[in-house]
Short mmCIF file of C-alpha atoms in Angstrom, two decimals:
data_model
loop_
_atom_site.label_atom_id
_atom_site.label_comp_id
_atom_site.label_asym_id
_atom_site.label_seq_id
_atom_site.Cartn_x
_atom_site.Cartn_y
_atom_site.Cartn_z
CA UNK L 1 122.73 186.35 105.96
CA UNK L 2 121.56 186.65 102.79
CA UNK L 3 118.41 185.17 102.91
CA UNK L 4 117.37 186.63 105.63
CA UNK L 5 118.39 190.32 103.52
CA UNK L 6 116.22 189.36 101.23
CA UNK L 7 113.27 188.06 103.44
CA UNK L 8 113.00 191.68 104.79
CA UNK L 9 113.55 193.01 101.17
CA UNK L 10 110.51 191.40 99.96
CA UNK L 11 107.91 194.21 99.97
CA UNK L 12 105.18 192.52 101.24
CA UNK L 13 106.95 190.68 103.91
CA UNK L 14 108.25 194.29 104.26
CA UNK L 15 104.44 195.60 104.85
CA UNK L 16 103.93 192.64 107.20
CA UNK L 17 106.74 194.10 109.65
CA UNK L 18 105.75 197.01 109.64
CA UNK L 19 102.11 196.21 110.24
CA UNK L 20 103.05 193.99 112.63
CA UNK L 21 105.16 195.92 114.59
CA UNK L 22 102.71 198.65 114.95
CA UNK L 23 99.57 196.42 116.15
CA UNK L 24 102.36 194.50 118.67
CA UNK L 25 103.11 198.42 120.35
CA UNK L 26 100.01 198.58 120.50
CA UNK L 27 99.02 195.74 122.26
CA UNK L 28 101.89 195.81 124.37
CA UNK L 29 100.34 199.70 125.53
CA UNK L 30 97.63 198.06 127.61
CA UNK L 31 100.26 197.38 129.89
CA UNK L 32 101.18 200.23 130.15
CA UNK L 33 97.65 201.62 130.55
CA UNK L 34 96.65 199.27 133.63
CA UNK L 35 99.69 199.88 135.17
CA UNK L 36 98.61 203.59 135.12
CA UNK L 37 95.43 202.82 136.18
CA UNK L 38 96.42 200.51 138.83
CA UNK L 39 98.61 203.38 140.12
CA UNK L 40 96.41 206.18 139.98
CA UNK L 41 93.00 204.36 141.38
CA UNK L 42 94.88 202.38 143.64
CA UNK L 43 94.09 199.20 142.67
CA UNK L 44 96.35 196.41 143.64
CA UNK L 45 96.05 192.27 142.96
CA UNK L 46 99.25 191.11 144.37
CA UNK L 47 100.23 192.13 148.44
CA UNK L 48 103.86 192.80 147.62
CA UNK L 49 102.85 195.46 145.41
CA UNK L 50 100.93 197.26 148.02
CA UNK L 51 104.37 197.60 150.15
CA UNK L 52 105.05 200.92 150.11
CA UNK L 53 101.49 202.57 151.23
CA UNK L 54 102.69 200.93 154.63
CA UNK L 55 101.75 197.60 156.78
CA UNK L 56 98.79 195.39 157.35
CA UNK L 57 95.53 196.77 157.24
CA UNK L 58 96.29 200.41 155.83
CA UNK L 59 97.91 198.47 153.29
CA UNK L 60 95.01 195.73 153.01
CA UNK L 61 92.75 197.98 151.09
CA UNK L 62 94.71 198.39 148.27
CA UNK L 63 94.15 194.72 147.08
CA UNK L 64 90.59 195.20 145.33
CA UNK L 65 89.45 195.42 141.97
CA UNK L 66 88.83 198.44 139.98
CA UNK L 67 86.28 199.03 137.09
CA UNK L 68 88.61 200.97 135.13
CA UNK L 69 91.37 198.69 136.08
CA UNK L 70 89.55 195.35 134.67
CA UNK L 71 88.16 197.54 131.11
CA UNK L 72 91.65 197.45 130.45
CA UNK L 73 92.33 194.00 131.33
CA UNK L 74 89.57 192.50 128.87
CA UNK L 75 90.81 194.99 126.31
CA UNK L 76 94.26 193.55 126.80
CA UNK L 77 93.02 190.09 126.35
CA UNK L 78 90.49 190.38 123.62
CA UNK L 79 94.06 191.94 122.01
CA UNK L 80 95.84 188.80 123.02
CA UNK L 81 92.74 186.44 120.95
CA UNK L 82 92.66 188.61 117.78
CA UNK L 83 96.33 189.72 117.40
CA UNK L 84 97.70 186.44 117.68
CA UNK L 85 95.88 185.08 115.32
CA UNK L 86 96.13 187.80 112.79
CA UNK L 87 100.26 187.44 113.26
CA UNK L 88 100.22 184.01 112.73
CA UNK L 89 98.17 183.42 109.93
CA UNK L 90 99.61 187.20 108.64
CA UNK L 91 102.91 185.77 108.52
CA UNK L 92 102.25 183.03 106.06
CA UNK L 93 99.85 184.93 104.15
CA UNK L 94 103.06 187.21 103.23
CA UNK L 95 105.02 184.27 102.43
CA UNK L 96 101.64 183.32 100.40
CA UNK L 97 102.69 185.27 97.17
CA UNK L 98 100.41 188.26 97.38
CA UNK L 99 99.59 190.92 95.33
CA UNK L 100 101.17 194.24 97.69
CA UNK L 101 97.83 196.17 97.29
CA UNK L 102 95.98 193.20 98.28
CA UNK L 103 98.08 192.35 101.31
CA UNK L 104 98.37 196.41 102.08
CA UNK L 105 94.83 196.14 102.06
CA UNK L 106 94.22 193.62 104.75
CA UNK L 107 97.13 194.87 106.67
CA UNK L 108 95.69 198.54 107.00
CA UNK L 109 91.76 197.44 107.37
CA UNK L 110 92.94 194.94 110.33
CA UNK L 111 95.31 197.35 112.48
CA UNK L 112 93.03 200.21 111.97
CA UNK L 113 90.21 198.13 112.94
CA UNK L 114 92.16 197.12 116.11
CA UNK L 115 93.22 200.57 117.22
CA UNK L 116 89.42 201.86 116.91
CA UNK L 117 88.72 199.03 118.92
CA UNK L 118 91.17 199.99 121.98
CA UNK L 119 89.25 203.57 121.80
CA UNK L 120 85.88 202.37 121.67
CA UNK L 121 86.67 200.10 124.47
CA UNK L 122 88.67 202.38 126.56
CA UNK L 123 86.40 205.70 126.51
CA UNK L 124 83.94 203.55 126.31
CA UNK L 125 81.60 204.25 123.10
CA UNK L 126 78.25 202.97 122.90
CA UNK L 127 77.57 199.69 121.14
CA UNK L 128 77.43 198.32 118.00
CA UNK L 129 81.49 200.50 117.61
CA UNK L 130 83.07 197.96 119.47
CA UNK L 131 81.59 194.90 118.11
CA UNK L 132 81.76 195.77 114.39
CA UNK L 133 85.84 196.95 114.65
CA UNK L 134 85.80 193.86 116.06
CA UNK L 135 83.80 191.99 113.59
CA UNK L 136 86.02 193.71 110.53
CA UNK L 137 89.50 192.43 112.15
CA UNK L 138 88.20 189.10 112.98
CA UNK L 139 86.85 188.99 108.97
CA UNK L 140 90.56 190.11 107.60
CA UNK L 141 92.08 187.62 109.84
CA UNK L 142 89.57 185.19 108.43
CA UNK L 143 89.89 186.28 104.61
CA UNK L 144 93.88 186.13 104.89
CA UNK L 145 93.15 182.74 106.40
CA UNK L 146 91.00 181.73 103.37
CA UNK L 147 94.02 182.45 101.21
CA UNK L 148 96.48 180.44 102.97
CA UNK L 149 94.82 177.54 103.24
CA UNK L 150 93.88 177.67 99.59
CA UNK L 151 97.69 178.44 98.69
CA UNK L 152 99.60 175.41 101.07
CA UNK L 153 97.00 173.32 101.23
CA UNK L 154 98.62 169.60 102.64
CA UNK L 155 96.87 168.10 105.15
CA UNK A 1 114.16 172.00 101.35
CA UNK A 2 116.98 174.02 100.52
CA UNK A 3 115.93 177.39 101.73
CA UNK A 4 114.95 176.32 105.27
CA UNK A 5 118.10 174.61 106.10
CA UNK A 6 119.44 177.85 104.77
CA UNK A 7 117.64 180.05 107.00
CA UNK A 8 118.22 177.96 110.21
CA UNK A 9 121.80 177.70 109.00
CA UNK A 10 121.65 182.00 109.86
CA UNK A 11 123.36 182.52 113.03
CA UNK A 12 121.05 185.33 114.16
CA UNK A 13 118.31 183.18 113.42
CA UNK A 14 119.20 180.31 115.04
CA UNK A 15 119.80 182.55 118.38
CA UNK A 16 116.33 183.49 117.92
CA UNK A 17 115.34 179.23 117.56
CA UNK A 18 117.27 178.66 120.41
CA UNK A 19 116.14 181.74 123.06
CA UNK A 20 112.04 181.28 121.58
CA UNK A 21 112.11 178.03 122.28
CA UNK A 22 113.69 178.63 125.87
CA UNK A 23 111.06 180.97 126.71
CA UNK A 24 108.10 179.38 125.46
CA UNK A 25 109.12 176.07 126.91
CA UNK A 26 109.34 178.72 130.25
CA UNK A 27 105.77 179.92 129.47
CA UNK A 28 104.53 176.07 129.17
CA UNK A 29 105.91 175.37 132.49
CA UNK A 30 103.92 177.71 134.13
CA UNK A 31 100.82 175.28 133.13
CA UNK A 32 102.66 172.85 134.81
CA UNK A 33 102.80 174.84 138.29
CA UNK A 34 99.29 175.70 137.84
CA UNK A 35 98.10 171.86 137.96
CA UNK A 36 100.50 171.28 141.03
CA UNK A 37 99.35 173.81 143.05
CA UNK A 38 95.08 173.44 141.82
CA UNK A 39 95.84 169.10 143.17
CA UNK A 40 98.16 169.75 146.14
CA UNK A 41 95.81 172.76 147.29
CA UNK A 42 92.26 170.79 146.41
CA UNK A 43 91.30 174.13 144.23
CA UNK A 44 89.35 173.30 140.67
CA UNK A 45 87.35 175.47 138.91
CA UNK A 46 85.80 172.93 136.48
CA UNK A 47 83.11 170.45 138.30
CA UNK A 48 84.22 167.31 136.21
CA UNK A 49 87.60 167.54 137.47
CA UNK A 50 86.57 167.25 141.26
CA UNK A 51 84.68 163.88 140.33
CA UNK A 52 87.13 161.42 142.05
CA UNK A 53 87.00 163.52 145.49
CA UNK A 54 83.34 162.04 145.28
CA UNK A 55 80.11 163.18 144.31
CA UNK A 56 77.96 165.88 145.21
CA UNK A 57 78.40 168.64 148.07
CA UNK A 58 81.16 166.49 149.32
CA UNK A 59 82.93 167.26 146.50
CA UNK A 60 81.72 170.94 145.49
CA UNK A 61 84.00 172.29 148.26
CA UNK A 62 86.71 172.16 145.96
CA UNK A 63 85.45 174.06 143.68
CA UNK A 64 87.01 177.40 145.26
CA UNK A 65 89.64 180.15 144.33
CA UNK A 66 92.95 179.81 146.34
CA UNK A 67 95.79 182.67 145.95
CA UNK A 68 98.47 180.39 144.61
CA UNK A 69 96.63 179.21 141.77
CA UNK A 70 95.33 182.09 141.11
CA UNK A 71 99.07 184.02 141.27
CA UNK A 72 100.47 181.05 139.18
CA UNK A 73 97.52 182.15 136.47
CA UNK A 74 98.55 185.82 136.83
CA UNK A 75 102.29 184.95 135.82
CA UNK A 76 101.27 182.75 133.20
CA UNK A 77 98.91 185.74 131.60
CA UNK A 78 101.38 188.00 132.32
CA UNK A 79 103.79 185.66 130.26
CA UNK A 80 101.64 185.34 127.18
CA UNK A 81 100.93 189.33 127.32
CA UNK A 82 104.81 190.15 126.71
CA UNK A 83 106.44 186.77 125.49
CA UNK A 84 103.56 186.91 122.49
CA UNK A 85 105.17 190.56 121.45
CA UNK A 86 108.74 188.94 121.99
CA UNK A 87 108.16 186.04 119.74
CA UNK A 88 106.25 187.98 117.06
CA UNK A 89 108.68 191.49 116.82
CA UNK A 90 111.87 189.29 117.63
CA UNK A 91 111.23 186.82 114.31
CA UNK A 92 110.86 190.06 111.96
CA UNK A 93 113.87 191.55 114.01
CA UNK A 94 116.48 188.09 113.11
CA UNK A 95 115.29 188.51 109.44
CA UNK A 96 116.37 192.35 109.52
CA UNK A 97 120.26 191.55 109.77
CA UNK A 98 121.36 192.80 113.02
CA UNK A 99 124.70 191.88 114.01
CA UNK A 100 124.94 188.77 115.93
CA UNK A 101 126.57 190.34 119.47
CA UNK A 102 123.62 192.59 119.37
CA UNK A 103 120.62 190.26 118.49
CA UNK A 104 122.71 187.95 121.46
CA UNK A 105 122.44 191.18 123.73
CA UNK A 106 118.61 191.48 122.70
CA UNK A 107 117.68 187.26 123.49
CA UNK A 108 119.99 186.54 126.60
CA UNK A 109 118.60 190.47 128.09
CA UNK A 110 114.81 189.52 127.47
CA UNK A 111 115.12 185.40 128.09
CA UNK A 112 117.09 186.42 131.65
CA UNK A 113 114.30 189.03 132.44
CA UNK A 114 111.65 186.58 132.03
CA UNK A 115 113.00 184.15 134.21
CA UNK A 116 113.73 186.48 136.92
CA UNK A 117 109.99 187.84 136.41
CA UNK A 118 108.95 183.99 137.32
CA UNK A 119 110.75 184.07 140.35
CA UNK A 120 110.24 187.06 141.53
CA UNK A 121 106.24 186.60 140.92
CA UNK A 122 106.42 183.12 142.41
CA UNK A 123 108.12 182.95 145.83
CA UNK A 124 107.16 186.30 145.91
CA UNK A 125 110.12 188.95 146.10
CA UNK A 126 109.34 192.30 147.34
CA UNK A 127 108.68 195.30 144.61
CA UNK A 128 110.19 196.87 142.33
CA UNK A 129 111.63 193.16 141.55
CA UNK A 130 109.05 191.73 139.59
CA UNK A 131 108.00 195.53 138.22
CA UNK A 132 111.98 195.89 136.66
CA UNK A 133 112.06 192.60 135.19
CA UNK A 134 108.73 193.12 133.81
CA UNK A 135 110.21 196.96 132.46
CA UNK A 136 114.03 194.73 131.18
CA UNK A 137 111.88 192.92 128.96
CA UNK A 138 109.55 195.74 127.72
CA UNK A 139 112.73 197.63 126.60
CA UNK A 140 114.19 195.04 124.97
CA UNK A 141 111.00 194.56 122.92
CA UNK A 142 110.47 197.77 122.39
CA UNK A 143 114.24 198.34 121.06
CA UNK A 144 113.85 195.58 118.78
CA UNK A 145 110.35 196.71 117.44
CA UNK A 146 112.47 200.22 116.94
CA UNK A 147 115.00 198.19 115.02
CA UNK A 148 112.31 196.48 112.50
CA UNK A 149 110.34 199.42 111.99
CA UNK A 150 113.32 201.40 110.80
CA UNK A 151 114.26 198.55 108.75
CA UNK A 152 110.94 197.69 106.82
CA UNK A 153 108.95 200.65 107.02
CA UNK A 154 106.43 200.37 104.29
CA UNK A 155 103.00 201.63 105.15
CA UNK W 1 109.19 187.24 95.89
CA UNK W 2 111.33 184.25 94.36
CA UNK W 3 112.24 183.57 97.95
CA UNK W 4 108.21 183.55 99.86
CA UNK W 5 107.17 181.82 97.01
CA UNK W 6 110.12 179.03 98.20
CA UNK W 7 109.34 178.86 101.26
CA UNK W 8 105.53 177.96 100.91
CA UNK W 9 106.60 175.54 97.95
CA UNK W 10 108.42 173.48 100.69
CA UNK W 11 106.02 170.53 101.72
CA UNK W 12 107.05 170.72 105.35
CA UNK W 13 106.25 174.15 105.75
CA UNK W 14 103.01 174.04 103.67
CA UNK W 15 101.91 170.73 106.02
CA UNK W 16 102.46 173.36 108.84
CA UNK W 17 100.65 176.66 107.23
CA UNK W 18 97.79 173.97 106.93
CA UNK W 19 97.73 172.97 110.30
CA UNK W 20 98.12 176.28 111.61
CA UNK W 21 95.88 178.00 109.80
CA UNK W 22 93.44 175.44 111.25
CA UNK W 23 93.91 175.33 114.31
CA UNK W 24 94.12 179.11 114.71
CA UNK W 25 90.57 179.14 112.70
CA UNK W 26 89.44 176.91 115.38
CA UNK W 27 90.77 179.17 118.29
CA UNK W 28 89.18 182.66 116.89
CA UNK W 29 85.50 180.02 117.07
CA UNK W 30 85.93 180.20 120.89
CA UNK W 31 84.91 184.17 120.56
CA UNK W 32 82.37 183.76 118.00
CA UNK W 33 80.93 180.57 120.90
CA UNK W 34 80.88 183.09 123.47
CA UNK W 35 79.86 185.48 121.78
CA UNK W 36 76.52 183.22 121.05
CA UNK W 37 76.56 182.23 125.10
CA UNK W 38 77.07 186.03 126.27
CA UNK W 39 73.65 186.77 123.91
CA UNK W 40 71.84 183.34 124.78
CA UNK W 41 72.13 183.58 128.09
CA UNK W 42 71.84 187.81 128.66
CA UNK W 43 75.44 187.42 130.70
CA UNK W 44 77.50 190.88 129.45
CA UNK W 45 79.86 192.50 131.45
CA UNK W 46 80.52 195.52 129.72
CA UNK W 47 77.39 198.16 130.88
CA UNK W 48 77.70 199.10 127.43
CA UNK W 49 76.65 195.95 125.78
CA UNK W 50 73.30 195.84 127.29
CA UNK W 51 72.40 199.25 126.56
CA UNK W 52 69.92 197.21 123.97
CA UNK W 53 67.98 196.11 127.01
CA UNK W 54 66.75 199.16 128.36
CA UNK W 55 68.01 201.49 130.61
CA UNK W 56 69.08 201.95 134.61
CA UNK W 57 67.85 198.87 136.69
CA UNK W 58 66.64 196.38 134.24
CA UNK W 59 69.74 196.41 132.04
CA UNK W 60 72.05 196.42 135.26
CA UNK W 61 70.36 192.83 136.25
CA UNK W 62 72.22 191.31 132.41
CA UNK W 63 75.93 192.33 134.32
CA UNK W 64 76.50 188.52 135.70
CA UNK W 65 78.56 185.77 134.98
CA UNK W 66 77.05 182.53 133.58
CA UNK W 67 79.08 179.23 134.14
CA UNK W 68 78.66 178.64 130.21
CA UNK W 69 80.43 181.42 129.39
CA UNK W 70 82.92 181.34 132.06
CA UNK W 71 83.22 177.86 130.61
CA UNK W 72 83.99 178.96 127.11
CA UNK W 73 86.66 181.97 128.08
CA UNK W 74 88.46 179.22 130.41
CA UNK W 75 88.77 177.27 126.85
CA UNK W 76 89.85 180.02 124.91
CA UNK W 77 92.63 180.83 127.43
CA UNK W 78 93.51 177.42 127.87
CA UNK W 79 93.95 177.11 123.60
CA UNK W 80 96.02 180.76 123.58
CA UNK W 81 98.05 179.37 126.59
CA UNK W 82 98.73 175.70 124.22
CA UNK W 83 98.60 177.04 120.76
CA UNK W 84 100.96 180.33 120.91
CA UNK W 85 103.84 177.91 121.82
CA UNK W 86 102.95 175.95 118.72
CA UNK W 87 102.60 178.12 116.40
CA UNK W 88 105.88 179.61 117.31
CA UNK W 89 108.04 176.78 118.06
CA UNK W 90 106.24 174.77 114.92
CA UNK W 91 107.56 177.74 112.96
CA UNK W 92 111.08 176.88 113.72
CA UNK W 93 110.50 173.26 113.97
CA UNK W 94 109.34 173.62 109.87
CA UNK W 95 112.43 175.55 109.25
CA UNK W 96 114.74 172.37 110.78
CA UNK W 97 114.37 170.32 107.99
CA UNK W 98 112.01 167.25 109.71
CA UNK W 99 110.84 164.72 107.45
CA UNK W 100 107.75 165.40 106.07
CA UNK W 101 106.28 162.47 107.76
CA UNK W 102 107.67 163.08 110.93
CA UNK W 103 106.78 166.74 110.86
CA UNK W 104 102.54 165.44 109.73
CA UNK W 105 102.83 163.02 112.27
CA UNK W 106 103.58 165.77 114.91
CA UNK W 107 101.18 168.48 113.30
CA UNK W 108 98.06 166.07 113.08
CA UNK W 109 98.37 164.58 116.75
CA UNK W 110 98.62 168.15 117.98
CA UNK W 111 95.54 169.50 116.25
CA UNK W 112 93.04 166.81 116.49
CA UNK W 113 94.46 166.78 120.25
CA UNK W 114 93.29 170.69 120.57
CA UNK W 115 89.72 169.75 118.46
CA UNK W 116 89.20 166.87 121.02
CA UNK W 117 90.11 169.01 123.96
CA UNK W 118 87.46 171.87 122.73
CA UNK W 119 84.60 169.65 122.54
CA UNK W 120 85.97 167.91 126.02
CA UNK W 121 85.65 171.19 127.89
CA UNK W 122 82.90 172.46 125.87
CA UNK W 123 80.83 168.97 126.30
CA UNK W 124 81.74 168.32 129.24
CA UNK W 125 83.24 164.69 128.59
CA UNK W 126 84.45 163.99 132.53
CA UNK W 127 87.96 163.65 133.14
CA UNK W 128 90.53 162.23 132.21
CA UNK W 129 89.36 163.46 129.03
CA UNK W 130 90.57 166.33 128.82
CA UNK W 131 93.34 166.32 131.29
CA UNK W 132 94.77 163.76 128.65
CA UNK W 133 93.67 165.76 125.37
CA UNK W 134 95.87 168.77 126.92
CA UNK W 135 98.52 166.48 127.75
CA UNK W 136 98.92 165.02 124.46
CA UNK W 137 98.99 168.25 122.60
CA UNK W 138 101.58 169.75 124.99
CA UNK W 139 103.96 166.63 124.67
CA UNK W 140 104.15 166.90 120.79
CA UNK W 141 105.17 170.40 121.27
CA UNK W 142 107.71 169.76 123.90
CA UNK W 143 109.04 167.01 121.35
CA UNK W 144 109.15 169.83 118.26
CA UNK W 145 110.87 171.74 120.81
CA UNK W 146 113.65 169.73 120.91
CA UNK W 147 113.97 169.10 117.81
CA UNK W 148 114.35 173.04 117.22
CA UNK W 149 116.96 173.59 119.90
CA UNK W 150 118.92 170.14 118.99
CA UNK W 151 118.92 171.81 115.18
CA UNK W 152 119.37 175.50 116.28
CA UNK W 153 120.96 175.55 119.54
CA UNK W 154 122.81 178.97 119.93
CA UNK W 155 123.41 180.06 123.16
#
């Protein structure tokens, strides 16, 4: 066990957790947030789930897609292709040797980037606010990435 | 060399090994069901791959939707969207020292969820049987995440 | 930070921050490509994004699919579908102890299988190309997989 202990005592492998953690809840909301909006706007994919508003037909119109619904879905996936790669290649950056401010610094700049993101996608705001919070996680991802492959280089 | 052996030499973190690899091995099957069900039910989506069905419109008719490919897809997605989070938060949870029963609890809880959640999605059951499994592994996600957060907190 | 610094001074696990790291680079490209598709070809589907075209009507007509996008988002899913299981079970495969010409071996065949499959579905090459390209890439990870549970196995 000690290792491990110490992994997690490390402080930026500490940071990384926590960092981590946070942008994971956060992605794993969106679920939550389609399932609300499936709910309330009635908007079904699968016929089992469209059960209990009763049989056949009356039931039939349930199974239809939803603007609000399928905002949600792309800002679940667009989560899916920028968080994975930022806890991936965020993982061995902390095992990279880091300075903590530096590593703080990406850490904070990438999950606040995301989390404006999910707003400017879900109210929605008007364009360029989504595409540059997108722009400055995808460069943190990319500038942690830089550092990696410059550290373990061994191809 | 030492240090890895040490760390897979952890029993909490070789729990982790064994359920992660379980469950993405699970996730990589669905790809699996996906190409059975797109050459037994003649449904592509890419024109090169209806090529040897012949050429032209004699061959465009198989370029079509058809629901079990496309409920296949949604498990898959639906797979990636909460065994992503699982992987990720359950990694930084094995190096934060839980006790072995519990982390146990934790794997066989989510692993058993996500298999049901297959099943349940593929032949289809009837509702709320995919929706609890789906809401099994949330939790135990979610109580992990709770678990690391507390543990590394540094923001 | 005696212990991170370790871990990344252990050749098998800096052969597979390397490999990683690249093929993670080369998944985050498959926004950046569509991206350039979604602008070349005026195919948005968020009303938002083509606010830049004017307003009412003639923006409206820019809301479409394009099969070159389409094309591009069906790789991207198809690399997070591949590349999340290897990332994650590579992790723990690194942390068994392989050889480190065993573990290159398995890390070289699995990225220049992803590269090949990009430019396969991105091309198009025809088929088996691809089919094979996928196939490849998910058999080395099914083989690091049971490596991992062999090494780990903790039920």
């Amino acid at each position: 066990m000690a290792k491990s202990t110490q992994l997690i005592d490390n402080e930026v492998f500490r940071a990384y957790a926590t960092y981590t953690g946070i942008v994971l809840l956060k992605m794993m909301l969106m679920s939550l947030i389609t399932a609300y909006f499936r709910i309330t706007r009635k908007a079904f994919v699968n016929p089992e789930d469209t059960a209990s508003f009763g049989k056949g037909e009356s039931a039939k119109k349930f199974l239809r897609t939803d603007p609000d619904v399928e905002r949600v879905r792309r800002g679940h996936l667009n989560d899916l292709e920028n968080i994975v790669p930022f806890v991936g290649i965020g993982l061995l950056y902390a095992l990279s040797g880091p300075e903590l401010s530096t590593a703080l610094l990406h850490f904070r700049i990438f999950v606040g980037a995301r989390i404006f993101h999910t707003f400017a996608y879900l109210i929605p705001l008007p364009q360029p606010g989504r595409g540059l919070s997108w722009a400055v996680g995808y460069s943190v991802t990319f500038s942690m990435a830089y550092r990696v492959l410059k550290t373990a280089w061994l191809l």
